[in-house]
Short mmCIF file of C-alpha atoms and ligand atoms in Angstrom, two decimals:
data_model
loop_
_atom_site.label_atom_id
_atom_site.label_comp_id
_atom_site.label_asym_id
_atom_site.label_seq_id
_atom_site.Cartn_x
_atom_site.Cartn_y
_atom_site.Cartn_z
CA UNK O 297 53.10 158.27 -12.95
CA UNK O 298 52.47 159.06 -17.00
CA UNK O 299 53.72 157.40 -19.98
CA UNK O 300 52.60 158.12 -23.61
CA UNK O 301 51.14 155.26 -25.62
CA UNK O 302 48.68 157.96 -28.06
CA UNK O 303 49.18 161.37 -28.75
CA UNK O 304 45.92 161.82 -26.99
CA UNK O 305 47.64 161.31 -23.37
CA UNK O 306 47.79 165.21 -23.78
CA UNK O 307 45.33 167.37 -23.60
CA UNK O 308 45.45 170.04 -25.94
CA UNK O 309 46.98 172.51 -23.18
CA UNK O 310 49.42 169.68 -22.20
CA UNK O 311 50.44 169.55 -25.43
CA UNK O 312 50.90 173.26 -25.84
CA UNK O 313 53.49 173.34 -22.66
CA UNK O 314 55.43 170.45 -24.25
CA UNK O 315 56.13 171.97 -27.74
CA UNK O 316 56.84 175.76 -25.95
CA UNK O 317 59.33 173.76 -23.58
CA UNK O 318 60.44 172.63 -26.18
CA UNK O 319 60.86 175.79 -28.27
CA UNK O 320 63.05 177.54 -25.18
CA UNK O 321 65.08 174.05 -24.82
CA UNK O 322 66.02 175.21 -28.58
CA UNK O 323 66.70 178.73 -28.04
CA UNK O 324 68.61 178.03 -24.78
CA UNK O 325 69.87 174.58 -24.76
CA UNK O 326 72.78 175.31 -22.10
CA UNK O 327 69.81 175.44 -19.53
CA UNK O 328 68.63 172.23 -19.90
CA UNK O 329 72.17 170.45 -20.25
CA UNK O 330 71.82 169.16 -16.72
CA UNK O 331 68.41 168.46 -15.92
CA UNK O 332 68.69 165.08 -15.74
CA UNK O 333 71.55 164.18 -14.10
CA UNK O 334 71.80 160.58 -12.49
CA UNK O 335 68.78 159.70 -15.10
CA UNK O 336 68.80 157.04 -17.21
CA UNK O 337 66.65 156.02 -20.21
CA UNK O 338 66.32 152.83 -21.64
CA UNK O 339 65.71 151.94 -25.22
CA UNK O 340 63.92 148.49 -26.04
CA UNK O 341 63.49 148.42 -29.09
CA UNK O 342 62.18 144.91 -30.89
CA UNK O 343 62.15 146.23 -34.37
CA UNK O 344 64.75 148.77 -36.72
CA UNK O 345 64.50 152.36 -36.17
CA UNK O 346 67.34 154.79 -36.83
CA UNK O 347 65.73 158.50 -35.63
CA UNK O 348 63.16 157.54 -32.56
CA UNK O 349 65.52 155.55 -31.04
CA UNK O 350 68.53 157.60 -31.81
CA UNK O 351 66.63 161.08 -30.96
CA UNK O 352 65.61 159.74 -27.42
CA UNK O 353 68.70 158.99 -27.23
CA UNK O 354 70.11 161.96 -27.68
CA UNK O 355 67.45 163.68 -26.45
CA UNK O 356 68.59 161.79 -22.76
CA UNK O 357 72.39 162.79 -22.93
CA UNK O 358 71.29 166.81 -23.64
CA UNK O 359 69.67 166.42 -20.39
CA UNK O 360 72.50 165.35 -18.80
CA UNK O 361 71.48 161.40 -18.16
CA UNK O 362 72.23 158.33 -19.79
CA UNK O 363 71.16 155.83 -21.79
CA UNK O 364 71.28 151.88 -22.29
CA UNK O 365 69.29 149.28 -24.13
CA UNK O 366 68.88 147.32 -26.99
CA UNK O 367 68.27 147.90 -30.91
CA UNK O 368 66.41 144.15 -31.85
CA UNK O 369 64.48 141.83 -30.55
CA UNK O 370 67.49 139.35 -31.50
CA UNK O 371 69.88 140.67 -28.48
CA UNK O 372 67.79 140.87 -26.10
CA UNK O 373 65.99 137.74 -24.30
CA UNK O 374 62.85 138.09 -26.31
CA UNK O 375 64.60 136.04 -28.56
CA UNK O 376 64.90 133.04 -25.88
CA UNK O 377 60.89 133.79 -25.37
CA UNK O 378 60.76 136.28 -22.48
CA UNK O 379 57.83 138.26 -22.35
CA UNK O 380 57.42 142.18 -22.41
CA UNK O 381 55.88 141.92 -19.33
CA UNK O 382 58.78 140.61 -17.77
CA UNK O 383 61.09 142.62 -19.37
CA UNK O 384 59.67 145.69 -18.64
CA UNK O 385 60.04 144.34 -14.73
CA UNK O 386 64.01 144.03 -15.17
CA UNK O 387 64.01 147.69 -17.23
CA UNK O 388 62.08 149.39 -13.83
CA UNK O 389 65.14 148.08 -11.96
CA UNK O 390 67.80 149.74 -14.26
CA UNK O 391 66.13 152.92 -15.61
CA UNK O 392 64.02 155.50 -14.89
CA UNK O 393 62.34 155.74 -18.01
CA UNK O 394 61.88 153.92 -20.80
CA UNK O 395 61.31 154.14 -24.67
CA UNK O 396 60.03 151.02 -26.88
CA UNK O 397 59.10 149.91 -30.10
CA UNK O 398 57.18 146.91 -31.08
CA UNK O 399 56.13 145.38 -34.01
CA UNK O 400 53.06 144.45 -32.27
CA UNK O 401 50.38 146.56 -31.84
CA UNK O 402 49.65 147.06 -28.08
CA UNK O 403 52.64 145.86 -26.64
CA UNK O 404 54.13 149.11 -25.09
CA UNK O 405 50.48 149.26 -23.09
CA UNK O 406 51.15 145.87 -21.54
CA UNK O 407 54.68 147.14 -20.83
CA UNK O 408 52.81 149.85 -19.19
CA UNK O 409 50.64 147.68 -17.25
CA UNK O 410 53.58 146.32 -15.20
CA UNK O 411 56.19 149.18 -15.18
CA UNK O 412 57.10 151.14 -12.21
CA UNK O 413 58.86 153.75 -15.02
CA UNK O 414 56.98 155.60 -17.41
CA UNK O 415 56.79 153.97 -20.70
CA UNK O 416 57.13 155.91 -24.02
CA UNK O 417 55.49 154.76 -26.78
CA UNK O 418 58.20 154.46 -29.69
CA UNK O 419 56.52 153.09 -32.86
CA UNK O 420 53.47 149.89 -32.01
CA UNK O 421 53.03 147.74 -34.98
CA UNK O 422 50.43 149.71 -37.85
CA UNK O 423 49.01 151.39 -34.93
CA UNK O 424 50.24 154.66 -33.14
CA UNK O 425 53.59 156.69 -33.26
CA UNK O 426 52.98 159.59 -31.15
CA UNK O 427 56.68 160.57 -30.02
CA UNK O 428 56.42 161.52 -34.41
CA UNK O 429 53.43 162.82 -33.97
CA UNK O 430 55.03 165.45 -31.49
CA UNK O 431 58.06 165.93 -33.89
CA UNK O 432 55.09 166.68 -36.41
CA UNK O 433 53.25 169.10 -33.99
CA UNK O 434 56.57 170.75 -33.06
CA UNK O 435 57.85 171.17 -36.96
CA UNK O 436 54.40 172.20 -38.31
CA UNK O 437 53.61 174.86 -35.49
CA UNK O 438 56.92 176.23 -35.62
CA UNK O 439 57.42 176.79 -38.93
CA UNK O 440 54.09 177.49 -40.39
CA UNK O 441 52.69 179.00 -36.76
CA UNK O 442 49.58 177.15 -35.92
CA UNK O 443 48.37 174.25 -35.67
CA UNK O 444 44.61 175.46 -36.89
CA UNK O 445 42.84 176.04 -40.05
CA UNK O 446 45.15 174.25 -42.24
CA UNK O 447 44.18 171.76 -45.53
CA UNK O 448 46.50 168.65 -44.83
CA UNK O 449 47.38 165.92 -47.61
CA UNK O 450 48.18 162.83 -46.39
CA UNK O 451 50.19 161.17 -49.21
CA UNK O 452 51.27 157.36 -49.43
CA UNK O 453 50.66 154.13 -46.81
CA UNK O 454 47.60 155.10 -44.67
CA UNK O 455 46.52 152.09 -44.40
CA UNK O 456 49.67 150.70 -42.52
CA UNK O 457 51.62 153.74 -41.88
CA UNK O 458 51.53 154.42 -38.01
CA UNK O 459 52.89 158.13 -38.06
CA UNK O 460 49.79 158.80 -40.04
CA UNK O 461 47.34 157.64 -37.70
CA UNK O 462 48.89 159.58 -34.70
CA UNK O 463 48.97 162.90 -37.00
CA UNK O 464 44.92 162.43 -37.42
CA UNK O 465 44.16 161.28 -33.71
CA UNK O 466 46.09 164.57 -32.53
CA UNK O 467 45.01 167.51 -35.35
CA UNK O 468 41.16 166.98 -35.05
CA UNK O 469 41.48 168.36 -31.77
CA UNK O 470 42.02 171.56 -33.85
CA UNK O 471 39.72 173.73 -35.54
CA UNK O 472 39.55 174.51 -39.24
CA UNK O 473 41.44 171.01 -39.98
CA UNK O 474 40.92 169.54 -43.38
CA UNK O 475 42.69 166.20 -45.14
CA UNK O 476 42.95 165.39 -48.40
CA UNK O 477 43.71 161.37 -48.19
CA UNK O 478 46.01 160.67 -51.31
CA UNK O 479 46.44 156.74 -51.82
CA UNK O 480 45.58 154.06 -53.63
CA UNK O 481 42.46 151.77 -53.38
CA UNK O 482 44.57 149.08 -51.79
CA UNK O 483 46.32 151.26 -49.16
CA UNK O 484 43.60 153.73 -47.99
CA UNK O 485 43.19 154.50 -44.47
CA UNK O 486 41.95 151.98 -42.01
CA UNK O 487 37.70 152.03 -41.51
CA UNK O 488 37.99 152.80 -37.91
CA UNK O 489 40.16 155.90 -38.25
CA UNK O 490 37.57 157.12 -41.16
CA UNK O 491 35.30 156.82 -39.73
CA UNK O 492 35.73 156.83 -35.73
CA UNK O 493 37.77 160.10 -35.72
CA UNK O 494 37.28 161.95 -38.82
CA UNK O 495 33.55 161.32 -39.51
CA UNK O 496 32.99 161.38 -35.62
CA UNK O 497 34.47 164.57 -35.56
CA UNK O 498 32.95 166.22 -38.48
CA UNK O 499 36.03 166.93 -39.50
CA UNK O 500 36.27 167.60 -43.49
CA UNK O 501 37.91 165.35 -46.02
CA UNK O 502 38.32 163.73 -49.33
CA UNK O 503 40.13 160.94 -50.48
CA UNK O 504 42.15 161.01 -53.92
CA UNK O 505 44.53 158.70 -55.80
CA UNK O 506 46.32 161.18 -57.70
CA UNK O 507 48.86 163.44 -55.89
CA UNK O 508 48.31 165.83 -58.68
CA UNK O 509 45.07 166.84 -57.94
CA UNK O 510 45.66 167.34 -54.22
CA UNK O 511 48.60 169.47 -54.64
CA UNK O 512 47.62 173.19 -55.69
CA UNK O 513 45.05 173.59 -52.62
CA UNK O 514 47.06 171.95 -49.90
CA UNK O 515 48.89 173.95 -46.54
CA UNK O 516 51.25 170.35 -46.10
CA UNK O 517 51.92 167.51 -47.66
CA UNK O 518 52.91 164.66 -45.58
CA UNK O 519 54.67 161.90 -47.26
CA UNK O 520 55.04 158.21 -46.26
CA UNK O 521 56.59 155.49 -47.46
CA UNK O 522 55.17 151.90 -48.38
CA UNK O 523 55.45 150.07 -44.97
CA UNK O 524 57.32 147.01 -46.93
CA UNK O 525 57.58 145.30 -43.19
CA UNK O 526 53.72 144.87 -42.92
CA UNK O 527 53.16 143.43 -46.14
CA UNK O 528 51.66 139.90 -46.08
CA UNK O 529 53.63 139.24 -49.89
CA UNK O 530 56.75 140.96 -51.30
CA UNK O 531 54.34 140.74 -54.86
CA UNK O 532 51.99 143.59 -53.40
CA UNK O 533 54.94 145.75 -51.80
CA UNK O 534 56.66 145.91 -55.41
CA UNK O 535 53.79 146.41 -57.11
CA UNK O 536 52.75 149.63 -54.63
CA UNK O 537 55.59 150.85 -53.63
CA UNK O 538 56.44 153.24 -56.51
CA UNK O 539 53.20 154.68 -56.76
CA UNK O 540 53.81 158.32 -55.34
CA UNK O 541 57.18 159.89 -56.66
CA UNK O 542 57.26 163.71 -55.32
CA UNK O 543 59.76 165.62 -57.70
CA UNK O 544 60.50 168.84 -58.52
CA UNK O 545 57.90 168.74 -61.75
CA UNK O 546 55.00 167.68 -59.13
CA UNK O 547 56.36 170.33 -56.73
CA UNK O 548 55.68 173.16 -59.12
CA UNK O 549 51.69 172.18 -58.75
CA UNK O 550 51.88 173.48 -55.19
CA UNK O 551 51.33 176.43 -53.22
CA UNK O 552 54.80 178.44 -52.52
CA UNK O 553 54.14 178.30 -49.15
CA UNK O 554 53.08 174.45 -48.54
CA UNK O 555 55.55 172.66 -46.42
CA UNK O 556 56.64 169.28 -47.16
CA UNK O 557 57.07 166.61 -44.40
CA UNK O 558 57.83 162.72 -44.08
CA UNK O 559 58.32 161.08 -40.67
CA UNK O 560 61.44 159.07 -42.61
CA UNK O 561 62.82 156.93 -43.58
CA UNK O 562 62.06 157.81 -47.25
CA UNK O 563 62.88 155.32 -49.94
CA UNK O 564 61.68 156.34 -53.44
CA UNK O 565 58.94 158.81 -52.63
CA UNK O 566 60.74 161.69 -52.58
CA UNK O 567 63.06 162.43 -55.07
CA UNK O 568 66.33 163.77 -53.73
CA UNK O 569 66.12 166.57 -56.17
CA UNK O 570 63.40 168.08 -53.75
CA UNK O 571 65.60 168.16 -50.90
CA UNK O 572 66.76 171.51 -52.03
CA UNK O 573 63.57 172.93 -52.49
CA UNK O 574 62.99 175.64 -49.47
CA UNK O 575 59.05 174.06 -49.12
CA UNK O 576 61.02 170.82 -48.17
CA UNK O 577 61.80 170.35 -44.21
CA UNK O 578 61.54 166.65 -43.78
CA UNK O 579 65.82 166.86 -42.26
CA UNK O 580 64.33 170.01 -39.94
CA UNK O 581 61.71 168.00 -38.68
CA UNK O 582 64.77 165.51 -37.74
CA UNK O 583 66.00 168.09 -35.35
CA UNK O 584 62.77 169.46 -33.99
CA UNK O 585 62.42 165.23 -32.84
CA UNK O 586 65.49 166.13 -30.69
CA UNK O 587 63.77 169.30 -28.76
CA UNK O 588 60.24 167.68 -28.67
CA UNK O 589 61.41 163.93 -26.74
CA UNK O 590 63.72 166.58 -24.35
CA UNK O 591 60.33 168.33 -23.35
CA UNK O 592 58.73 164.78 -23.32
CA UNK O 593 61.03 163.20 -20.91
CA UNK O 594 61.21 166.09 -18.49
CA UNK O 595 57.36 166.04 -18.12
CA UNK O 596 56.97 162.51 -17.52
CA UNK O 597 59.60 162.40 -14.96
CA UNK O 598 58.10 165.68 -13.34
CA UNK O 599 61.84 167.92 -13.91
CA UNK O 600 61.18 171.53 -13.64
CA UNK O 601 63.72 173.78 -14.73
CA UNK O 602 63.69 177.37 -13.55
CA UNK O 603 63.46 179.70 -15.87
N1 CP J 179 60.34 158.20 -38.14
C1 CP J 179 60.75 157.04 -37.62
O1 CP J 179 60.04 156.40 -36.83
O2 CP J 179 62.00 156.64 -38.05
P1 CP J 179 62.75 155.34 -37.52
O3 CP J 179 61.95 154.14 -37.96
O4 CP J 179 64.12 155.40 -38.14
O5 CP J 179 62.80 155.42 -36.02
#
């Protein structure tokens, strides 16, 4: 039995088969509408989410299964002080697969530790996010055709932001990968992902404050918001959280072919005047989420369907 708690489950091949099942489950959806009849997914989710938990979701009833669960930690019996480790016992009795989100970091691996379901990894604290980092694979190969030899900025949070740190863990498997790290001082990315995967990896980057500068050489930009909920004081959130606005003045500083993405929410880092800019396909990668967790969940509960 497999369950995904880091984008780096997959091998690189593995990966490949998921986002080309999940290419033909778009282009032929009616074939898949069955698959998982008698199925059921569960959805634990201790902490808000309104796509991963949604998209599973609805990833689960295009299959053909069902779904139940919970959306806080408040309705469930966490809040009376049961453990994940217990919960994750009940959950093996009532599903056959299971989706959660914690705010703490490591939590869905303990859940693993005592499932009998596979366990998807739905959001852990500051740490991974790699059912996004599939919706990023999935958006980014499909649209811009590879996965290789592309100059990535990473724009925003990377010190807290999750979605981030799954996106890096997975594209240095690639060759001809290059970041530009766009943040401030106070929210650069973490020591251990600087250096233990990029540096370890040789892979190239540089690290900027102003999105400016980044933009005219850059294949994607990948936008994040201030992660408000992992802020010790609501003082350094307000004081950070308006410090990247992409608008359409910034957007004319960048290639007419870079592609702009954002795991979402978005608050104010995005001006809504760039949604209608062609570069922008932050609501496509929405959708691609929805194709992406149907490959996921058929290959972790072993469903072949014929072609
Ligand atoms: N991208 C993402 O994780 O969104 P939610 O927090 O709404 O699930």
């Amino acid at each position: 039995m497999r369950h995904l708690m880091s984008p780096l489950d997959f091998s690189v091949e593995e990966l490949d088969r998921i986002l080309d099942l999940a290419n033909d489950i778009e282009r032929h959806p009616d074939k898949y509408a069955h698959a998982c009849a008698g199925k059921k997914l569960a959805t634990l989710f201790y902490e808000p989410s309104t796509r991963t938990r949604l998209s599973h979701e609805a990833a689960m009833l295009n299959l053909g299964g069902s779904v139940l669960g919970f959306s806080s930690a408040d309705s469930s019996s966490a809040a009376k002080g049961e453990s994940v480790s217990d919960t994750i016992r009940m959950v093996s009795c009532y599903a056959d697969i299971c989706a959660m989100r914690h705010p703490k970091e490591g939590a869905p691996m303990v859940a693993c530790k005592h499932s009998s379901i596979p366990v998807i990894n739905a959001g852990d604290g500051g740490h991974q996010h790699p059912t996004q980092t599939l919706t990023d694979l999935l958006t980014i190969r499909s649209l811009k055709g590879r996965l290789d030899h592309l100059k990535i900025g990473l724009c925003g949070d990377l010190k807290f932001g999750r979605t981030v740190h799954s996106l890096i863990h997975a594209l240095v498997r690639y060759e001809g990968i290059e970041f530009v790290l766009i943040s401030p001082e106070e929210l650069r990315l973490p020591d251990y992902i600087r250096e233990d995967v990029l540096e370890k990896n040789n892979v190239p980057y540089k690290e900027v404050v102003r999105l400016e500068e980044a933009l005219p050489s850059l294949d994607l930009l990948y936008m994040t918001r201030v992660q408000k909920e992992r802020f010790f004081n609501e003082e350094d959130y307000v004081r950070m959280k308006d410090f990247y606005i992409l608008d359409a003045k910034k957007m004319q500083l960048a290639p007419q072919d870079m592609l702009v993405l954002h795991p979402l929410p978005r608050v104010n880092e995005i001006s809504v005047e760039v949604d209608k800019d062609p570069r922008a396909v932050y609501f496509k990668q929405v959708q691609y989420g929805v194709y992406v967790r149907m490959a996921l969940i058929l290959t972790l509960l072993e469903i072949n369907v014929e072609s």
